Amino acid sequence: MIWPLVGMIAETRVDLSAYNPLAGVRVSREGDELVASWPMEGGKSGRFVLSLDPQRPLIRSIGGVLRDVDPAGVVTVGTRDLKPAGWTIFFDNPRQRPYEAFPLV
């Protein structure tokens, strides 16, 4: 017999063992969200909400600025040209040499 697996999705574990409430940031789990909030100037508060549901975007909201966002990025691995040319090292272009790029997921 096959039993339906409705509602049997594994819950995302959150390790708050190193969390220190004395730091001034309140962190709590609210259903399928991890919420961080902190006091700000003028009696206001900041709020950062992450979704723990893998079927939803990771970032639920940042204050009132962002909502339902999946972050994306790329890490480039290569070499730098560290010739002693003063501050011009900041204009080095690693992509002119062999490199690899990896998506952040």
Short mmCIF file of N, CA and C in Angstrom, two decimals:
data_model
loop_
_atom_site.label_atom_id
_atom_site.label_comp_id
_atom_site.label_asym_id
_atom_site.label_seq_id
_atom_site.Cartn_x
_atom_site.Cartn_y
_atom_site.Cartn_z
N MET A 1 0.84 -1.17 0.00
CA MET A 1 0.00 0.00 0.00
C MET A 1 0.89 1.25 0.00
N ILE A 2 0.53 2.24 -0.79
CA ILE A 2 1.27 3.49 -0.85
C ILE A 2 0.48 4.55 -0.09
N TRP A 3 1.15 5.16 0.89
CA TRP A 3 0.51 6.20 1.68
C TRP A 3 0.85 7.56 1.10
N PRO A 4 -0.10 8.46 1.01
CA PRO A 4 0.20 9.81 0.52
C PRO A 4 1.14 10.52 1.49
N LEU A 5 2.08 11.28 0.93
CA LEU A 5 3.06 11.98 1.74
C LEU A 5 2.73 13.46 1.90
N VAL A 6 1.46 13.79 1.87
CA VAL A 6 1.04 15.18 2.01
C VAL A 6 1.46 15.71 3.38
N GLY A 7 2.09 16.87 3.38
CA GLY A 7 2.50 17.50 4.63
C GLY A 7 3.73 16.90 5.26
N MET A 8 4.47 16.05 4.54
CA MET A 8 5.64 15.39 5.11
C MET A 8 6.95 16.04 4.67
N ILE A 9 6.93 17.30 4.25
CA ILE A 9 8.14 17.98 3.84
C ILE A 9 8.98 18.26 5.08
N ALA A 10 10.27 17.95 5.02
CA ALA A 10 11.15 18.14 6.17
C ALA A 10 11.27 19.62 6.52
N GLU A 11 11.23 19.89 7.81
CA GLU A 11 11.34 21.27 8.29
C GLU A 11 12.80 21.70 8.24
N THR A 12 13.05 22.93 7.79
CA THR A 12 14.40 23.48 7.76
C THR A 12 14.84 23.75 9.18
N ARG A 13 16.02 23.23 9.54
CA ARG A 13 16.55 23.43 10.89
C ARG A 13 17.31 24.75 10.95
N VAL A 14 17.11 25.47 12.04
CA VAL A 14 17.80 26.74 12.27
C VAL A 14 18.59 26.60 13.56
N ASP A 15 19.90 26.81 13.48
CA ASP A 15 20.77 26.71 14.65
C ASP A 15 21.02 28.11 15.21
N LEU A 16 20.41 28.40 16.33
CA LEU A 16 20.59 29.70 16.98
C LEU A 16 21.43 29.56 18.25
N SER A 17 22.23 28.50 18.34
CA SER A 17 23.00 28.25 19.56
C SER A 17 24.02 29.35 19.85
N ALA A 18 24.52 30.04 18.83
CA ALA A 18 25.50 31.12 19.04
C ALA A 18 24.83 32.49 19.11
N TYR A 19 23.51 32.52 19.02
CA TYR A 19 22.77 33.79 19.05
C TYR A 19 22.85 34.41 20.44
N ASN A 20 23.14 35.70 20.50
CA ASN A 20 23.21 36.43 21.76
C ASN A 20 22.22 37.59 21.71
N PRO A 21 21.11 37.50 22.43
CA PRO A 21 20.11 38.58 22.39
C PRO A 21 20.64 39.90 22.93
N LEU A 22 21.74 39.86 23.68
CA LEU A 22 22.32 41.10 24.21
C LEU A 22 22.95 41.96 23.11
N ALA A 23 23.10 41.40 21.91
CA ALA A 23 23.68 42.15 20.79
C ALA A 23 22.73 43.23 20.27
N GLY A 24 21.48 43.18 20.69
CA GLY A 24 20.52 44.20 20.28
C GLY A 24 19.68 43.82 19.08
N VAL A 25 19.91 42.64 18.53
CA VAL A 25 19.12 42.16 17.39
C VAL A 25 18.24 41.03 17.88
N ARG A 26 16.95 41.12 17.62
CA ARG A 26 16.02 40.06 17.99
C ARG A 26 15.90 39.10 16.81
N VAL A 27 16.14 37.82 17.04
CA VAL A 27 16.03 36.81 15.99
C VAL A 27 15.03 35.76 16.45
N SER A 28 14.07 35.45 15.58
CA SER A 28 13.07 34.45 15.93
C SER A 28 12.59 33.73 14.69
N ARG A 29 12.10 32.54 14.93
CA ARG A 29 11.48 31.78 13.85
C ARG A 29 9.98 31.99 13.95
N GLU A 30 9.38 32.39 12.84
CA GLU A 30 7.94 32.61 12.78
C GLU A 30 7.40 31.78 11.64
N GLY A 31 6.92 30.59 11.97
CA GLY A 31 6.44 29.67 10.94
C GLY A 31 7.57 29.25 10.03
N ASP A 32 7.44 29.52 8.73
CA ASP A 32 8.49 29.14 7.77
C ASP A 32 9.40 30.32 7.44
N GLU A 33 9.52 31.27 8.40
CA GLU A 33 10.38 32.43 8.20
C GLU A 33 11.33 32.62 9.38
N LEU A 34 12.51 33.15 9.09
CA LEU A 34 13.46 33.56 10.11
C LEU A 34 13.48 35.08 10.09
N VAL A 35 13.16 35.69 11.23
CA VAL A 35 12.99 37.14 11.30
C VAL A 35 14.04 37.74 12.22
N ALA A 36 14.74 38.76 11.72
CA ALA A 36 15.67 39.53 12.54
C ALA A 36 15.16 40.97 12.57
N SER A 37 15.14 41.56 13.76
CA SER A 37 14.72 42.95 13.88
C SER A 37 15.62 43.65 14.90
N TRP A 38 15.76 44.96 14.74
CA TRP A 38 16.65 45.73 15.60
C TRP A 38 16.12 47.16 15.70
N PRO A 39 16.40 47.81 16.82
CA PRO A 39 15.94 49.19 17.00
C PRO A 39 16.73 50.16 16.13
N MET A 40 16.04 51.19 15.66
CA MET A 40 16.67 52.24 14.86
C MET A 40 16.32 53.60 15.45
N GLU A 41 16.88 54.61 14.86
CA GLU A 41 16.65 55.98 15.28
C GLU A 41 15.17 56.35 15.18
N GLY A 42 14.74 57.23 16.05
CA GLY A 42 13.37 57.75 15.96
C GLY A 42 12.30 56.75 16.35
N GLY A 43 12.66 55.73 17.14
CA GLY A 43 11.68 54.74 17.57
C GLY A 43 11.29 53.74 16.50
N LYS A 44 11.96 53.78 15.36
CA LYS A 44 11.67 52.83 14.29
C LYS A 44 12.48 51.56 14.49
N SER A 45 12.19 50.55 13.69
CA SER A 45 12.97 49.31 13.77
C SER A 45 13.26 48.78 12.38
N GLY A 46 14.42 48.15 12.26
CA GLY A 46 14.78 47.47 11.02
C GLY A 46 14.27 46.04 11.08
N ARG A 47 14.04 45.45 9.93
CA ARG A 47 13.50 44.08 9.89
C ARG A 47 14.02 43.39 8.65
N PHE A 48 14.51 42.16 8.82
CA PHE A 48 15.05 41.34 7.74
C PHE A 48 14.39 39.97 7.85
N VAL A 49 13.71 39.53 6.80
CA VAL A 49 12.96 38.27 6.86
C VAL A 49 13.45 37.33 5.77
N LEU A 50 13.87 36.12 6.19
CA LEU A 50 14.29 35.07 5.26
C LEU A 50 13.24 33.97 5.23
N SER A 51 12.97 33.43 4.05
CA SER A 51 12.05 32.30 3.93
C SER A 51 12.84 31.01 4.14
N LEU A 52 12.29 30.11 4.93
CA LEU A 52 12.90 28.80 5.15
C LEU A 52 12.27 27.75 4.24
N ASP A 53 11.34 28.17 3.41
CA ASP A 53 10.66 27.28 2.47
C ASP A 53 11.46 27.26 1.17
N PRO A 54 12.04 26.11 0.79
CA PRO A 54 12.86 26.05 -0.42
C PRO A 54 12.08 26.33 -1.71
N GLN A 55 10.76 26.35 -1.64
CA GLN A 55 9.94 26.63 -2.82
C GLN A 55 9.66 28.12 -3.00
N ARG A 56 10.13 28.95 -2.05
CA ARG A 56 9.88 30.40 -2.12
C ARG A 56 11.21 31.13 -2.23
N PRO A 57 11.21 32.39 -2.66
CA PRO A 57 12.45 33.17 -2.69
C PRO A 57 13.07 33.25 -1.29
N LEU A 58 14.40 33.24 -1.21
CA LEU A 58 15.11 33.26 0.07
C LEU A 58 14.80 34.51 0.88
N ILE A 59 14.94 35.67 0.24
CA ILE A 59 14.73 36.93 0.96
C ILE A 59 13.27 37.34 0.82
N ARG A 60 12.54 37.28 1.94
CA ARG A 60 11.13 37.69 1.93
C ARG A 60 11.03 39.20 1.94
N SER A 61 11.84 39.85 2.81
CA SER A 61 11.83 41.32 2.83
C SER A 61 13.01 41.86 3.61
N ILE A 62 13.42 43.07 3.24
CA ILE A 62 14.40 43.84 3.99
C ILE A 62 13.72 45.17 4.27
N GLY A 63 13.33 45.36 5.53
CA GLY A 63 12.58 46.56 5.88
C GLY A 63 11.42 46.71 4.93
N GLY A 64 11.25 47.88 4.36
CA GLY A 64 10.23 48.09 3.35
C GLY A 64 10.83 48.26 1.98
N VAL A 65 12.11 47.88 1.83
CA VAL A 65 12.84 48.13 0.59
C VAL A 65 12.72 46.98 -0.40
N LEU A 66 12.93 45.75 0.04
CA LEU A 66 12.90 44.58 -0.84
C LEU A 66 11.88 43.57 -0.36
N ARG A 67 11.32 42.83 -1.32
CA ARG A 67 10.36 41.78 -0.97
C ARG A 67 10.43 40.68 -2.02
N ASP A 68 10.43 39.40 -1.57
CA ASP A 68 10.44 38.21 -2.44
C ASP A 68 11.56 38.26 -3.47
N VAL A 69 12.80 38.25 -2.99
CA VAL A 69 13.98 38.35 -3.85
C VAL A 69 14.85 37.12 -3.70
N ASP A 70 15.32 36.56 -4.80
CA ASP A 70 16.32 35.50 -4.79
C ASP A 70 17.66 36.14 -5.14
N PRO A 71 18.62 36.11 -4.21
CA PRO A 71 19.92 36.72 -4.52
C PRO A 71 20.67 35.92 -5.57
N ALA A 72 21.45 36.59 -6.39
CA ALA A 72 22.25 35.93 -7.42
C ALA A 72 23.61 36.60 -7.48
N GLY A 73 24.60 35.85 -7.87
CA GLY A 73 25.94 36.41 -7.99
C GLY A 73 26.88 35.42 -8.63
N VAL A 74 28.09 35.87 -8.88
CA VAL A 74 29.11 35.03 -9.51
C VAL A 74 30.43 35.23 -8.77
N VAL A 75 31.13 34.13 -8.52
CA VAL A 75 32.48 34.18 -7.95
C VAL A 75 33.45 33.85 -9.07
N THR A 76 34.43 34.72 -9.29
CA THR A 76 35.44 34.50 -10.32
C THR A 76 36.74 34.08 -9.65
N VAL A 77 37.32 32.97 -10.12
CA VAL A 77 38.57 32.45 -9.57
C VAL A 77 39.62 32.54 -10.66
N GLY A 78 40.71 33.22 -10.36
CA GLY A 78 41.79 33.39 -11.33
C GLY A 78 43.04 33.89 -10.65
N THR A 79 43.89 34.55 -11.40
CA THR A 79 45.13 35.08 -10.83
C THR A 79 45.14 36.60 -10.94
N ARG A 80 45.95 37.23 -10.09
CA ARG A 80 46.12 38.67 -10.12
C ARG A 80 47.54 38.98 -10.60
N ASP A 81 47.72 40.11 -11.26
CA ASP A 81 49.04 40.57 -11.66
C ASP A 81 49.51 41.55 -10.59
N LEU A 82 50.41 41.10 -9.73
CA LEU A 82 50.83 41.90 -8.59
C LEU A 82 52.16 42.60 -8.82
N LYS A 83 52.42 42.99 -10.06
CA LYS A 83 53.66 43.72 -10.35
C LYS A 83 53.69 45.00 -9.52
N PRO A 84 54.87 45.36 -9.03
CA PRO A 84 54.96 46.56 -8.20
C PRO A 84 54.83 47.83 -9.03
N ALA A 85 53.62 48.14 -9.44
CA ALA A 85 53.37 49.31 -10.29
C ALA A 85 52.58 50.37 -9.52
N GLY A 86 52.79 50.41 -8.21
CA GLY A 86 52.07 51.40 -7.42
C GLY A 86 50.60 51.08 -7.30
N TRP A 87 49.78 52.09 -7.26
CA TRP A 87 48.35 51.89 -7.06
C TRP A 87 47.62 51.40 -8.29
N THR A 88 48.31 51.26 -9.42
CA THR A 88 47.64 50.79 -10.64
C THR A 88 47.19 49.34 -10.54
N ILE A 89 47.58 48.64 -9.47
CA ILE A 89 47.11 47.27 -9.28
C ILE A 89 45.58 47.22 -9.26
N PHE A 90 44.94 48.32 -8.90
CA PHE A 90 43.48 48.35 -8.85
C PHE A 90 42.86 48.26 -10.24
N PHE A 91 43.66 48.47 -11.27
CA PHE A 91 43.16 48.38 -12.64
C PHE A 91 43.50 47.04 -13.28
N ASP A 92 44.01 46.10 -12.48
CA ASP A 92 44.31 44.75 -12.97
C ASP A 92 43.01 44.13 -13.48
N ASN A 93 43.09 43.35 -14.56
CA ASN A 93 41.91 42.71 -15.13
C ASN A 93 42.14 41.20 -15.17
N PRO A 94 41.76 40.47 -14.11
CA PRO A 94 41.98 39.02 -14.07
C PRO A 94 41.32 38.28 -15.23
N ARG A 95 40.28 38.84 -15.83
CA ARG A 95 39.59 38.14 -16.92
C ARG A 95 40.41 38.12 -18.21
N GLN A 96 41.55 38.82 -18.24
CA GLN A 96 42.42 38.75 -19.40
C GLN A 96 43.33 37.52 -19.34
N ARG A 97 43.27 36.79 -18.23
CA ARG A 97 44.05 35.56 -18.05
C ARG A 97 43.07 34.41 -17.83
N PRO A 98 43.55 33.16 -17.85
CA PRO A 98 42.63 32.04 -17.59
C PRO A 98 41.92 32.21 -16.24
N TYR A 99 40.62 31.93 -16.24
CA TYR A 99 39.83 32.05 -15.02
C TYR A 99 38.62 31.11 -15.10
N GLU A 100 37.96 30.92 -13.97
CA GLU A 100 36.71 30.17 -13.91
C GLU A 100 35.70 31.02 -13.16
N ALA A 101 34.44 30.92 -13.54
CA ALA A 101 33.37 31.65 -12.87
C ALA A 101 32.33 30.64 -12.38
N PHE A 102 31.87 30.83 -11.15
CA PHE A 102 30.91 29.92 -10.54
C PHE A 102 29.70 30.71 -10.03
N PRO A 103 28.49 30.24 -10.33
CA PRO A 103 27.31 30.95 -9.82
C PRO A 103 27.15 30.73 -8.31
N LEU A 104 26.69 31.75 -7.62
CA LEU A 104 26.34 31.62 -6.20
C LEU A 104 24.89 31.18 -6.14
N VAL A 105 24.65 30.04 -5.57
CA VAL A 105 23.28 29.55 -5.44
C VAL A 105 23.00 29.12 -4.03
#
